PDB file of C-alpha atoms and ligand atoms in Angstrom:
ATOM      1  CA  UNK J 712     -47.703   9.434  18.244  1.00  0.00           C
ATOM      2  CA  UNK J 713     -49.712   7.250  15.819  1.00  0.00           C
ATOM      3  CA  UNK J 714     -52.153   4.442  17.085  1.00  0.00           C
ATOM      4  CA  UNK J 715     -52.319   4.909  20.191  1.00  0.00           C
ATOM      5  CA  UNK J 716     -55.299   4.268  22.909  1.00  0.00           C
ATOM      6  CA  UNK J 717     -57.445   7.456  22.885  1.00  0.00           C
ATOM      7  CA  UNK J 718     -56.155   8.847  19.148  1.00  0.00           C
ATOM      8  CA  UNK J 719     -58.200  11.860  18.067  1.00  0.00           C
ATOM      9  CA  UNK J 720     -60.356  10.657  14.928  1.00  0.00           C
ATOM     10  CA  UNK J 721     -61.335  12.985  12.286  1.00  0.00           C
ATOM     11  CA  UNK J 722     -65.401  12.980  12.447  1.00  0.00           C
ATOM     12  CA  UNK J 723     -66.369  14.027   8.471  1.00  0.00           C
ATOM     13  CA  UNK J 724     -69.877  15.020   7.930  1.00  0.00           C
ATOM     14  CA  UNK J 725     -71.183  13.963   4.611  1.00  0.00           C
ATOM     15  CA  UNK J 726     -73.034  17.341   4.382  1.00  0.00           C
ATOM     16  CA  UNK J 727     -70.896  20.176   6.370  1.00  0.00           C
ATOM     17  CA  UNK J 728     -67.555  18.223   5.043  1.00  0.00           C
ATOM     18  CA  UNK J 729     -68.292  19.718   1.712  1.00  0.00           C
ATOM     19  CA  UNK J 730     -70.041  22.627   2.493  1.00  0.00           C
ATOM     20  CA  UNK J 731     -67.208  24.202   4.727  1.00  0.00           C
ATOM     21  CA  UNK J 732     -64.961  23.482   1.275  1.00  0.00           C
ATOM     22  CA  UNK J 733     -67.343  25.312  -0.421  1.00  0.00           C
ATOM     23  CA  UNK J 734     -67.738  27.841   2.633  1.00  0.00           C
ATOM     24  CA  UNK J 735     -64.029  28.607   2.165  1.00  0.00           C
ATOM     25  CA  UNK J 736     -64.094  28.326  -1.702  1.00  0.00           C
ATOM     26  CA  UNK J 737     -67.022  31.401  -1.123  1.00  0.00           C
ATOM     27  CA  UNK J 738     -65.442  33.515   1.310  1.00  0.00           C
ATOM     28  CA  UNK J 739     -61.383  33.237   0.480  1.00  0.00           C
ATOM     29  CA  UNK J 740     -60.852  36.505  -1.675  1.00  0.00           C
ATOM     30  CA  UNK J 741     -62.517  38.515   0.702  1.00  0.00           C
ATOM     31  CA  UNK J 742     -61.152  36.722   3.173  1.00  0.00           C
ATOM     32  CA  UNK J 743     -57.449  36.340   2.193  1.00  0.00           C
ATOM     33  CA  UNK J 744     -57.624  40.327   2.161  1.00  0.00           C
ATOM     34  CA  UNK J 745     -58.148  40.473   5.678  1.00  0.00           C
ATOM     35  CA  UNK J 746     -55.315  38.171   5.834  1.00  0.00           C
ATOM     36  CA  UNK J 747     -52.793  39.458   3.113  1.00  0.00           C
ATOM     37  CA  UNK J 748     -50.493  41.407   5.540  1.00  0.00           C
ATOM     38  CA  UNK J 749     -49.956  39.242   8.117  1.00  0.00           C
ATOM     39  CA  UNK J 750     -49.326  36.236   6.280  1.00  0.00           C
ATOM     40  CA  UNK J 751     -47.125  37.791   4.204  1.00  0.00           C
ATOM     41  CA  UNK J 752     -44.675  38.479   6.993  1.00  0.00           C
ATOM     42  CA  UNK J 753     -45.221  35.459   8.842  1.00  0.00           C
ATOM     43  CA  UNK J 754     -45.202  33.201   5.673  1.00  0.00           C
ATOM     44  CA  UNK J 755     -41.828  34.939   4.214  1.00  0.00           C
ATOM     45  CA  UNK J 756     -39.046  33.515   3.186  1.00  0.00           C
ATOM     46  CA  UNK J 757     -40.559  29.534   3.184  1.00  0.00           C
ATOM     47  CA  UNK J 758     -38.124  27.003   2.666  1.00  0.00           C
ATOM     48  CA  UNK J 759     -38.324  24.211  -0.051  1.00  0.00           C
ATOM     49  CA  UNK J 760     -39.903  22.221   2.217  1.00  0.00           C
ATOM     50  CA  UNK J 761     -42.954  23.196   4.117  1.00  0.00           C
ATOM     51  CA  UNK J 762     -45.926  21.246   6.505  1.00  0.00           C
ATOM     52  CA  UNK J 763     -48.968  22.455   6.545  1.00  0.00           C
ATOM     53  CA  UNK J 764     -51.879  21.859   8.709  1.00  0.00           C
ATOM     54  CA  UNK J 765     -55.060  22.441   7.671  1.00  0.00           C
ATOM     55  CA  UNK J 766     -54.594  23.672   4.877  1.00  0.00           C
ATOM     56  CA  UNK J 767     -58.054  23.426   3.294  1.00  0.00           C
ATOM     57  CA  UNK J 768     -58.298  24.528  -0.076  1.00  0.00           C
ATOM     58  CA  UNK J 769     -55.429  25.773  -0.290  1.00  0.00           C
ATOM     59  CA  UNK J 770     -55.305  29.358   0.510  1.00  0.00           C
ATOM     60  CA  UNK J 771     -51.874  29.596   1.588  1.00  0.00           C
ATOM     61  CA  UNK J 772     -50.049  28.004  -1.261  1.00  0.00           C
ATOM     62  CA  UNK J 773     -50.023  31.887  -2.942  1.00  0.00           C
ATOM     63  CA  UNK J 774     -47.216  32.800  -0.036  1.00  0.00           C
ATOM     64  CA  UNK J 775     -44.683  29.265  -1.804  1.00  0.00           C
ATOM     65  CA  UNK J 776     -42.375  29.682  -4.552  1.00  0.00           C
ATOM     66  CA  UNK J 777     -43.396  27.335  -7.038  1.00  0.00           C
ATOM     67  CA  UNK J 778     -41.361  23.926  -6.682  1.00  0.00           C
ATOM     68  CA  UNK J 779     -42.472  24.068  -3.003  1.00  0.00           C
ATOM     69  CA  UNK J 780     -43.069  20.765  -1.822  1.00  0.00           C
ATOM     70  CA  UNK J 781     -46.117  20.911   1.028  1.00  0.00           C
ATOM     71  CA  UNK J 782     -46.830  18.201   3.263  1.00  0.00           C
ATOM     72  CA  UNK J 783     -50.506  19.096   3.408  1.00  0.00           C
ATOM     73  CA  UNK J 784     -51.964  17.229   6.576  1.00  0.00           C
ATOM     74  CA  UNK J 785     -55.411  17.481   5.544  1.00  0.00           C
ATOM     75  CA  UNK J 786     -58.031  15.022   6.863  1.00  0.00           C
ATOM     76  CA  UNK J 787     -61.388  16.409   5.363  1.00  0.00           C
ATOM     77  CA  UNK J 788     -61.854  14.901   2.044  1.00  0.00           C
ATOM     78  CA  UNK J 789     -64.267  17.592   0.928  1.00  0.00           C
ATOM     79  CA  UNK J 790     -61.255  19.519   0.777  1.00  0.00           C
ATOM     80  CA  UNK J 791     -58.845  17.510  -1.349  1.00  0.00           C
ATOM     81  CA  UNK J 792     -60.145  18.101  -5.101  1.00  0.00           C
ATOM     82  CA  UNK J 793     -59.658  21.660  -4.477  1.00  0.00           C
ATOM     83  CA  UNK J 794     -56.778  21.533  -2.460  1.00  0.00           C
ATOM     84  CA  UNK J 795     -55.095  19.599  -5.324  1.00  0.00           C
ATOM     85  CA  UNK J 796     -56.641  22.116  -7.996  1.00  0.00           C
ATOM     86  CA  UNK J 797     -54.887  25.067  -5.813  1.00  0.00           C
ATOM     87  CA  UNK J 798     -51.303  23.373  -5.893  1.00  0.00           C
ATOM     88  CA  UNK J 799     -51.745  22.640  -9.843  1.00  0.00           C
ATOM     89  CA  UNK J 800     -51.995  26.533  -9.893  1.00  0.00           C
ATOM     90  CA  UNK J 801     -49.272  27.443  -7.996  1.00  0.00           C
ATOM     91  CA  UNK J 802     -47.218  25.489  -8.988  1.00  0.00           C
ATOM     92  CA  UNK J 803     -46.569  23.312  -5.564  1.00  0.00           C
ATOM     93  CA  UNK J 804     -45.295  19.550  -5.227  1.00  0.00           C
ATOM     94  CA  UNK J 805     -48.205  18.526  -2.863  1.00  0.00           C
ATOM     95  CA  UNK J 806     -48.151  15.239  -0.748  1.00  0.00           C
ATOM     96  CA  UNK J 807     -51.232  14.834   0.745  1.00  0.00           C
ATOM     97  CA  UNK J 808     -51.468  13.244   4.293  1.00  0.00           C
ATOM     98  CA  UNK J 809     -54.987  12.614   6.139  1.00  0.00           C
ATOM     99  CA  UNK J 810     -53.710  12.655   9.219  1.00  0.00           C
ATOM    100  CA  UNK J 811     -54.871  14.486  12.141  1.00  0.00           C
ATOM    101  CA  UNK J 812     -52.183  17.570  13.274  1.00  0.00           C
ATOM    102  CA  UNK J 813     -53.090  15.449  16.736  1.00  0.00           C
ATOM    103  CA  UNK J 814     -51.186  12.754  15.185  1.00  0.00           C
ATOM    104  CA  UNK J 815     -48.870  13.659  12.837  1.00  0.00           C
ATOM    105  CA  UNK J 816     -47.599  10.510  10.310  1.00  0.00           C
ATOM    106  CA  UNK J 817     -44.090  12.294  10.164  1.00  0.00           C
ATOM    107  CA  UNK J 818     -40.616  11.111  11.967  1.00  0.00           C
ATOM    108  CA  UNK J 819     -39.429  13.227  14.702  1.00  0.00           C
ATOM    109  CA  UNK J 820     -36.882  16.597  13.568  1.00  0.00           C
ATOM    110  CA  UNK J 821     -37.845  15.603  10.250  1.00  0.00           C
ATOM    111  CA  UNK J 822     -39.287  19.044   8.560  1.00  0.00           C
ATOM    112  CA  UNK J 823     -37.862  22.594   8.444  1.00  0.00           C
ATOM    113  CA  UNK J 824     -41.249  24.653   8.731  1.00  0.00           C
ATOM    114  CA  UNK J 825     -44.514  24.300   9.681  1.00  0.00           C
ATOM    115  CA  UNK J 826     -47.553  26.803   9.014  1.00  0.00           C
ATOM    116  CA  UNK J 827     -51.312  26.897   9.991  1.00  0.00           C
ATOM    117  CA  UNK J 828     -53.876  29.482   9.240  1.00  0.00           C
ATOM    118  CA  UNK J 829     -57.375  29.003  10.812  1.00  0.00           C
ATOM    119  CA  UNK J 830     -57.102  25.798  11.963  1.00  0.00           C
ATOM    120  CA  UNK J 831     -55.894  25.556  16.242  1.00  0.00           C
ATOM    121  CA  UNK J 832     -59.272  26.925  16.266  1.00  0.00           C
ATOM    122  CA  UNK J 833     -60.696  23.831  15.130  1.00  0.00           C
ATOM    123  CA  UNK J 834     -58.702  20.148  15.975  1.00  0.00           C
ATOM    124  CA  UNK J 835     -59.951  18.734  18.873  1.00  0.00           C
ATOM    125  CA  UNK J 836     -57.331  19.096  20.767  1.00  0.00           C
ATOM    126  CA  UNK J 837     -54.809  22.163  19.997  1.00  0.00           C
ATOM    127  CA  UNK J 838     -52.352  21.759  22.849  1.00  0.00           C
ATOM    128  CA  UNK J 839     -51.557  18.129  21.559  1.00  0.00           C
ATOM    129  CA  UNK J 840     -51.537  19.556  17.706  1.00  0.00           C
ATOM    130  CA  UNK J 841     -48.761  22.119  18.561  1.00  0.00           C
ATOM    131  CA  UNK J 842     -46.867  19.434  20.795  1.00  0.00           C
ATOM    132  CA  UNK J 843     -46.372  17.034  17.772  1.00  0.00           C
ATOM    133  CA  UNK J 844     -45.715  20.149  15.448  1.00  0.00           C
ATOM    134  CA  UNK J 845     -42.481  20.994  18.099  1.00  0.00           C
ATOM    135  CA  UNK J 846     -42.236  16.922  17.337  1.00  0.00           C
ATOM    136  CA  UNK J 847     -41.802  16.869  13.881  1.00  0.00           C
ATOM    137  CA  UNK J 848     -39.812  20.361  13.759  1.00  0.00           C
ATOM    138  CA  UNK J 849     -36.449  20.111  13.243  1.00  0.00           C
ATOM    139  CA  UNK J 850     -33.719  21.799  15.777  1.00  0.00           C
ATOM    140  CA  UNK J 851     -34.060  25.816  14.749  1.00  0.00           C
ATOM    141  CA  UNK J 852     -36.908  24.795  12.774  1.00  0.00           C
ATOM    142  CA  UNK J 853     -40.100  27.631  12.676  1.00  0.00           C
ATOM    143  CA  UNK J 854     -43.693  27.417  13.243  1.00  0.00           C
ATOM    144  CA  UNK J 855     -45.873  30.328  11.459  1.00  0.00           C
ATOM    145  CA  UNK J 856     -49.249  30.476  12.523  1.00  0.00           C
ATOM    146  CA  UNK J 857     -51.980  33.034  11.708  1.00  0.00           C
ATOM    147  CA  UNK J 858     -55.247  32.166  13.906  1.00  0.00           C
ATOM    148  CA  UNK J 859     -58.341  33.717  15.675  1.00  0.00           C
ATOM    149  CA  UNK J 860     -58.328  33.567  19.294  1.00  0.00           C
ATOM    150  CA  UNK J 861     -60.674  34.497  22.290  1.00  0.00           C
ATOM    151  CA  UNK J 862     -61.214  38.360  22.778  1.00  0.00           C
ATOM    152  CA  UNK J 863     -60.647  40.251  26.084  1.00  0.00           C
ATOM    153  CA  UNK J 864     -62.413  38.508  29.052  1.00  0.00           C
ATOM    154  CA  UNK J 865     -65.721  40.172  29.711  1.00  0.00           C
ATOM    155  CA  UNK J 866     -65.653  42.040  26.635  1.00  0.00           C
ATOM    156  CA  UNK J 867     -68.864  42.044  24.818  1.00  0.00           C
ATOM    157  CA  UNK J 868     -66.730  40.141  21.818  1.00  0.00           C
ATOM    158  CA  UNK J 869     -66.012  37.551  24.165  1.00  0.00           C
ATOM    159  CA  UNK J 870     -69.837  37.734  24.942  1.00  0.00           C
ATOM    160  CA  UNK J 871     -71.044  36.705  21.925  1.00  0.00           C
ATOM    161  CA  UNK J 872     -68.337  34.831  21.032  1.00  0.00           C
ATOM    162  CA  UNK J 873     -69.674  32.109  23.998  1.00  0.00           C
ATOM    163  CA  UNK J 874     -73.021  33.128  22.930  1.00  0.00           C
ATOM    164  CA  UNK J 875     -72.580  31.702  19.580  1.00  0.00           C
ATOM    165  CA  UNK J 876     -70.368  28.507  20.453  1.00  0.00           C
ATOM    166  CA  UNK J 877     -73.000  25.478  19.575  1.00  0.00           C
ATOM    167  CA  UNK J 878     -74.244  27.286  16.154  1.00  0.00           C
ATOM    168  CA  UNK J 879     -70.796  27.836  15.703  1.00  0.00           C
ATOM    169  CA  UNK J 880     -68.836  24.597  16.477  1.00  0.00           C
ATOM    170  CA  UNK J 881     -72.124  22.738  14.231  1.00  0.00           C
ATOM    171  CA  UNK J 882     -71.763  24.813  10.908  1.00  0.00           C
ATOM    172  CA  UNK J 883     -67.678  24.709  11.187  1.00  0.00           C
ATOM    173  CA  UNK J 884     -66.676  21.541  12.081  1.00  0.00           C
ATOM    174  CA  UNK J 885     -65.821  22.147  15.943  1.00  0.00           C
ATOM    175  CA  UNK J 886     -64.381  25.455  15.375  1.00  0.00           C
ATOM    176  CA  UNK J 887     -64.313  27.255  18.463  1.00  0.00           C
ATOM    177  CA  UNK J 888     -63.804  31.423  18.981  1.00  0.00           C
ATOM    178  CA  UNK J 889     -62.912  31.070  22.526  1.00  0.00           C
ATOM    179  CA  UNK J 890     -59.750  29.582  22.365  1.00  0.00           C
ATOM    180  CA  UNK J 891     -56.442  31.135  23.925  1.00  0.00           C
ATOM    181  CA  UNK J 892     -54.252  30.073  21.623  1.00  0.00           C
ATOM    182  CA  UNK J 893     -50.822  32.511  22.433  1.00  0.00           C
ATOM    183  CA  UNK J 894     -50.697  30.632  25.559  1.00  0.00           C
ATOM    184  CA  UNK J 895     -50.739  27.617  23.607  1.00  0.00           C
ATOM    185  CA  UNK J 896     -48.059  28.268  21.502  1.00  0.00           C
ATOM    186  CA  UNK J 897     -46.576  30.142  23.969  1.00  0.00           C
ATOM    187  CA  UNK J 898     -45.841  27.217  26.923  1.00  0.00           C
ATOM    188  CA  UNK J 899     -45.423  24.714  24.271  1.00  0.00           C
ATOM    189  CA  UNK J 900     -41.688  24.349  24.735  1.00  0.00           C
ATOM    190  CA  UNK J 901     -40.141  26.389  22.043  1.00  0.00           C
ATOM    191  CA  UNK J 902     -37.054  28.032  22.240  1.00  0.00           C
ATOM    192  CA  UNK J 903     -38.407  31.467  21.284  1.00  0.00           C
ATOM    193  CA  UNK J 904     -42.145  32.968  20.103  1.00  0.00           C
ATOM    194  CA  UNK J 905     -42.999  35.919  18.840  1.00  0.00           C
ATOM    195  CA  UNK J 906     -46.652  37.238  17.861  1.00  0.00           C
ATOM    196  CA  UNK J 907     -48.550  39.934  17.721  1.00  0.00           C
ATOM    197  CA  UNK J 908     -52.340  40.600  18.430  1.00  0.00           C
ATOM    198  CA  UNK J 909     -54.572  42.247  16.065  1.00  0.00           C
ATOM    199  CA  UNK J 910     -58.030  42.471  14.776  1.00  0.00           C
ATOM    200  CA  UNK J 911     -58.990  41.867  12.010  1.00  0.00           C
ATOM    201  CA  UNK J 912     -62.157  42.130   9.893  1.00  0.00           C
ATOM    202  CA  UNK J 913     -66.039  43.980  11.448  1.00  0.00           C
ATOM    203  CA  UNK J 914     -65.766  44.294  15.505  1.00  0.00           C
ATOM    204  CA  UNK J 915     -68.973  41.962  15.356  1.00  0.00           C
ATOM    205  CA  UNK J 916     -67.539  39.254  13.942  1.00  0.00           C
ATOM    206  CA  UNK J 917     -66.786  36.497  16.039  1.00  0.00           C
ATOM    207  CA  UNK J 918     -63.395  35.712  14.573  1.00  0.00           C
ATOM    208  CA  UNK J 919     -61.932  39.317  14.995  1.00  0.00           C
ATOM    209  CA  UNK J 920     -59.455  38.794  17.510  1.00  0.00           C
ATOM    210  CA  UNK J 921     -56.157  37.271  15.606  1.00  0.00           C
ATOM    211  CA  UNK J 922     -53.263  36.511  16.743  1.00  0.00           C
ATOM    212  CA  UNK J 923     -50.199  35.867  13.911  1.00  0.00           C
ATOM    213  CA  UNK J 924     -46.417  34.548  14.484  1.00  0.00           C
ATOM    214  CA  UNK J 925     -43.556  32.573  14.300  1.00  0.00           C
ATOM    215  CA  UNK J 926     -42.411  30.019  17.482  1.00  0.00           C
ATOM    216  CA  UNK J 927     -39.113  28.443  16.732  1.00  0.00           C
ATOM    217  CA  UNK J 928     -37.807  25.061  18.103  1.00  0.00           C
TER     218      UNK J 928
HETATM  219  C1  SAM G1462     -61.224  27.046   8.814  1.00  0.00           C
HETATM  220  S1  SAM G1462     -60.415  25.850   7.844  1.00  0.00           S
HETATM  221  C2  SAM G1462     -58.941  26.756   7.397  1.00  0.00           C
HETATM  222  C3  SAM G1462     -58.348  26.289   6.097  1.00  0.00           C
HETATM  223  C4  SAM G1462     -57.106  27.031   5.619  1.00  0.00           C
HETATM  224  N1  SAM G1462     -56.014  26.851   6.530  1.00  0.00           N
HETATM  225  C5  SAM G1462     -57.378  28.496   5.382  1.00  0.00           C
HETATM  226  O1  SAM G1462     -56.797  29.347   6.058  1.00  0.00           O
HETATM  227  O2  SAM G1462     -58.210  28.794   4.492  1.00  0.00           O
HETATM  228  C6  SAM G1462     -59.823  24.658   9.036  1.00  0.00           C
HETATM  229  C7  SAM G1462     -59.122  23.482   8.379  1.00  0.00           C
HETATM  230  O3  SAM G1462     -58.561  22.637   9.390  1.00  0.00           O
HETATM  231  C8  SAM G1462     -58.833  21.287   9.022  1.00  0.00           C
HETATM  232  N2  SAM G1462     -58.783  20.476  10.248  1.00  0.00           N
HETATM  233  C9  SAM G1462     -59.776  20.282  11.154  1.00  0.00           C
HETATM  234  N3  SAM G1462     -59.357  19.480  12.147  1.00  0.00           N
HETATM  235  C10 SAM G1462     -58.077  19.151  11.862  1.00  0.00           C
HETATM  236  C11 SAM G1462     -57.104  18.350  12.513  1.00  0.00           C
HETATM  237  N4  SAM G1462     -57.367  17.748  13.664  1.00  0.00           N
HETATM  238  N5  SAM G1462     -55.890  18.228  11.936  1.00  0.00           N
HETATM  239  C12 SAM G1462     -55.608  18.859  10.773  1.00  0.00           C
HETATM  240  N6  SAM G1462     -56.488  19.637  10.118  1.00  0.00           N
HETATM  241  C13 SAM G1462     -57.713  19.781  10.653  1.00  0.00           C
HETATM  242  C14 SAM G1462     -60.190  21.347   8.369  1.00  0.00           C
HETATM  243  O4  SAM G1462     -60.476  20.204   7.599  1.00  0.00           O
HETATM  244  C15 SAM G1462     -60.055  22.610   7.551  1.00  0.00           C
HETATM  245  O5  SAM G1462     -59.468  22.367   6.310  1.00  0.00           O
END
């Protein structure tokens, strides 16, 4: 669904571009151990080929086998030194698209597996992101996704997770804590999903609620 009327653009800032690369270049040890268990189950047993959206820096490329080729759809530039850096390290073939996961540059049935960590939170428009990844899937193809989601309604997480929204959405590129993402995934159109819920991390923090699974077409 490339070109047409009303495409999502990617909006880079020439100052938070680079500083959420560096953000995520600061925070991804501690951060990947929050992560470690779930993307290990999730992110098991990748094929040779694998899409990724939003991959950043490359924090997920420790969960290939080296020779993995990754379709990294990646439209920040900030991102792509690193990003390049992290597949020279692990080994991965990387082919770098800048398209937006809104409007994938891929045929239709055309890739095995697709992964995301982090990152429904943040394209502009996440229904439309997991409709073109059921696009490009192929027939019994899987989608592994570990992301941070809205907490309970009326909980006090939810509280200050509205509370904090503008600050929020400014310093991380449009990233929003209030999104239900299971339902997302969930009425998307795949054959089968299963996820669990979790938290993850200080009960404070605005990105504790988690969600992490695998949707197959
Ligand atoms: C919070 S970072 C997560 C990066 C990485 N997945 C990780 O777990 O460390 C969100 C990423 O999504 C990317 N992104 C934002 N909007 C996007 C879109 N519409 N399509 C694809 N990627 C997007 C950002 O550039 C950024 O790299």
């Amino acid at each position: 669904m490339a070109g047409g009327e009303g495409e999502v653009q990617y909006r880079s800032n020439v100052l938070r571009g680079p500083a959420n690369a560096l953000g995520l270049a600061m925070v991804g040890g501690p951060l990947e151990r929050l992560l470690a268990e779930r993307k290990r189950r999730v992110f098991a047993d990748l094929p040779k080929t694998v899409l990724e959206i939003g991959p950043g820096i490359g924090a997920n490329f420790r969960y290939m086998a080296a020779g993995t080729k990754v379709l990294a759809v990646e439209p920040n530039p900030a991102m792509h030194a690193r990003l390049e850096a992290a597949a020279r390290k692990h080994g991965v073939q990387l082919e770098l698209h800048t398209a937006m996961a809104e409007s994938l540059d891929m045929p239709n049935d055309s890739v095995p597996m697709v992964i995301s960590s982090l990152v429904l939170c943040t394209v502009q428009n996440p229904s439309g992101a997991v409709a073109e990844i059921l696009r490009v899937l192929q027939a019994g193809g899987r989608y592994a996704f570990v992301e941070h989601v809205a907490a309970a309604p009326c909980s006090r997480l939810r509280r200050l997770q509205h509370a904090v929204r503008r600050p929020w959405a400014y310093f991380f590129e449009g990233c929003s804590c209030e999104r239900e993402l299971a339902s997302v995934v969930g009425s998307a159109g795949f054959t089968a999903v299963e996820l669990v819920e979790y938290e993850a991390g200080p009960r404070w923090l605005p990105v504790h609620t988690q969600i992490a699974g695998v949707a197959v077409k």
